[in-house]
PDB file of C-alpha atoms in Angstrom:
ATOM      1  CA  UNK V 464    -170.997 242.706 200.501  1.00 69.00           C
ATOM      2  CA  UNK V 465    -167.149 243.058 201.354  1.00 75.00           C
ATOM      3  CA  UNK V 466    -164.986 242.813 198.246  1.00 80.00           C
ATOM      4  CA  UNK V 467    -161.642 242.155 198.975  1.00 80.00           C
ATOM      5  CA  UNK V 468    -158.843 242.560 196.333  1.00 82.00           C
ATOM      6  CA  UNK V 469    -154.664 240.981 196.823  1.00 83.00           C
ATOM      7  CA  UNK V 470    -152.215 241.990 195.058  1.00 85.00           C
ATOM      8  CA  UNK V 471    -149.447 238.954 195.346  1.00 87.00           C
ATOM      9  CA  UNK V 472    -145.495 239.131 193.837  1.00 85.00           C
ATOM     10  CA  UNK V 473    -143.179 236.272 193.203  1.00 87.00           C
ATOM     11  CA  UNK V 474    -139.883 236.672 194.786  1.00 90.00           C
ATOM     12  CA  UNK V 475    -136.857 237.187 192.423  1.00 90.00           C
ATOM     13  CA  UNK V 476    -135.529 233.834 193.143  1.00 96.00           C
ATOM     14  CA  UNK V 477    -138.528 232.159 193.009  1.00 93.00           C
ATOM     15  CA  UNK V 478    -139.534 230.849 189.402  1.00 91.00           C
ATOM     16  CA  UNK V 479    -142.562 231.851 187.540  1.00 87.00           C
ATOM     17  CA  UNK V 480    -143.781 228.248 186.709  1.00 91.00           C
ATOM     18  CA  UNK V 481    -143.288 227.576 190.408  1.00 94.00           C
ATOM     19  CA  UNK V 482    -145.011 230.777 191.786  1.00 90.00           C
ATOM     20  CA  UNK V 483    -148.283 229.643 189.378  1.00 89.00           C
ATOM     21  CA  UNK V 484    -148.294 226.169 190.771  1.00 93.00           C
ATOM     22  CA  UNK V 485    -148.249 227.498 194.260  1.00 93.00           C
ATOM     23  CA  UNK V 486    -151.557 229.577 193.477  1.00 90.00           C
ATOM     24  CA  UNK V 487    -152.914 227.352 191.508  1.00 90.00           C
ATOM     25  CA  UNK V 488    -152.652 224.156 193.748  1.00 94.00           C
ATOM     26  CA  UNK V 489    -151.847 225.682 197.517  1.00 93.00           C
ATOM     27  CA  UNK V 490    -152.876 229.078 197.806  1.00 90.00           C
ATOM     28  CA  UNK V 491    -156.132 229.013 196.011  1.00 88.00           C
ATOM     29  CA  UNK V 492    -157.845 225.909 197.151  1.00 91.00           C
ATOM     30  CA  UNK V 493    -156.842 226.834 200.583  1.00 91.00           C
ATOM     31  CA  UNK V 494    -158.314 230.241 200.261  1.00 88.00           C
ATOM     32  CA  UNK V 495    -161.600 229.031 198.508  1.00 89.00           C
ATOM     33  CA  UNK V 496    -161.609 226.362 201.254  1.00 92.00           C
ATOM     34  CA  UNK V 497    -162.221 229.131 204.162  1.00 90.00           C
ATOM     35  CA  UNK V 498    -166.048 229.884 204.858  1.00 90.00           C
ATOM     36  CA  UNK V 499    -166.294 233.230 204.319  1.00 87.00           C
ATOM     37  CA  UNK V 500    -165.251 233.283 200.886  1.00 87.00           C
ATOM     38  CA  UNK V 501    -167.853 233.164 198.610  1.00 86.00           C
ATOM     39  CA  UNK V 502    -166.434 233.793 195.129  1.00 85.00           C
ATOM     40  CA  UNK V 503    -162.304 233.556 194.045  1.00 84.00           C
ATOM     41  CA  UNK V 504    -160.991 235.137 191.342  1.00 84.00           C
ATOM     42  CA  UNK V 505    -157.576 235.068 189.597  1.00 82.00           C
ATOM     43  CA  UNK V 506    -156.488 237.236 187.499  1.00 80.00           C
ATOM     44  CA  UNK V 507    -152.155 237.568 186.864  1.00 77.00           C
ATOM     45  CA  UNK V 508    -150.376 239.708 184.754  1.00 75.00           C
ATOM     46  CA  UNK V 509    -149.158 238.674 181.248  1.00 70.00           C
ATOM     47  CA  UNK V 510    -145.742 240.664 180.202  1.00 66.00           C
ATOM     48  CA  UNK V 511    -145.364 241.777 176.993  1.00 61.00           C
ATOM     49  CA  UNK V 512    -142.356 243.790 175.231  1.00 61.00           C
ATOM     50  CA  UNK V 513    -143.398 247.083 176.537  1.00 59.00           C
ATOM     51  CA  UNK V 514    -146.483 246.487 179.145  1.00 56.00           C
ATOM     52  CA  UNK V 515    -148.249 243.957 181.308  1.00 54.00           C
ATOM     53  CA  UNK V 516    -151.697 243.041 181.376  1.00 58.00           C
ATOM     54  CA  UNK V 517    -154.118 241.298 183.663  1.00 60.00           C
ATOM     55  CA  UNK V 518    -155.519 237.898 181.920  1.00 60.00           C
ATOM     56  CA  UNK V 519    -157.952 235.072 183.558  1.00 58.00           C
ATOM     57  CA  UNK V 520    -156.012 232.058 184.910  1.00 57.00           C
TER      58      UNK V 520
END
């Protein structure tokens, strides 16, 4: 099995609430939609006052 990992960064001038619609409702449906994915998994980073950290979306 292949395992294929993305790393994916907002733009500066794009919002954050905007950049987590776009994966939630246009990115990630069309990705799940292609055949040869068999599994998608989110995970984005949470930002705290000194580090950020990966949490399930």
């Amino acid at each position: 099995m292949i395992t294929l990992m993305t790393v994916i960064r907002k733009k500066p001038e794009v919002s954050t609430e905007d950049f987590r619609h776009f994966m939630k409702h246009e990115y990630g449906p069309t990705y799940q939609a292609l055949p040869q994915t068999r599994a998608y998994k989110k995970l984005r980073l949470q930002e705290g006052p000194r580090t950020a950290r990966a949490v399930h979306a």
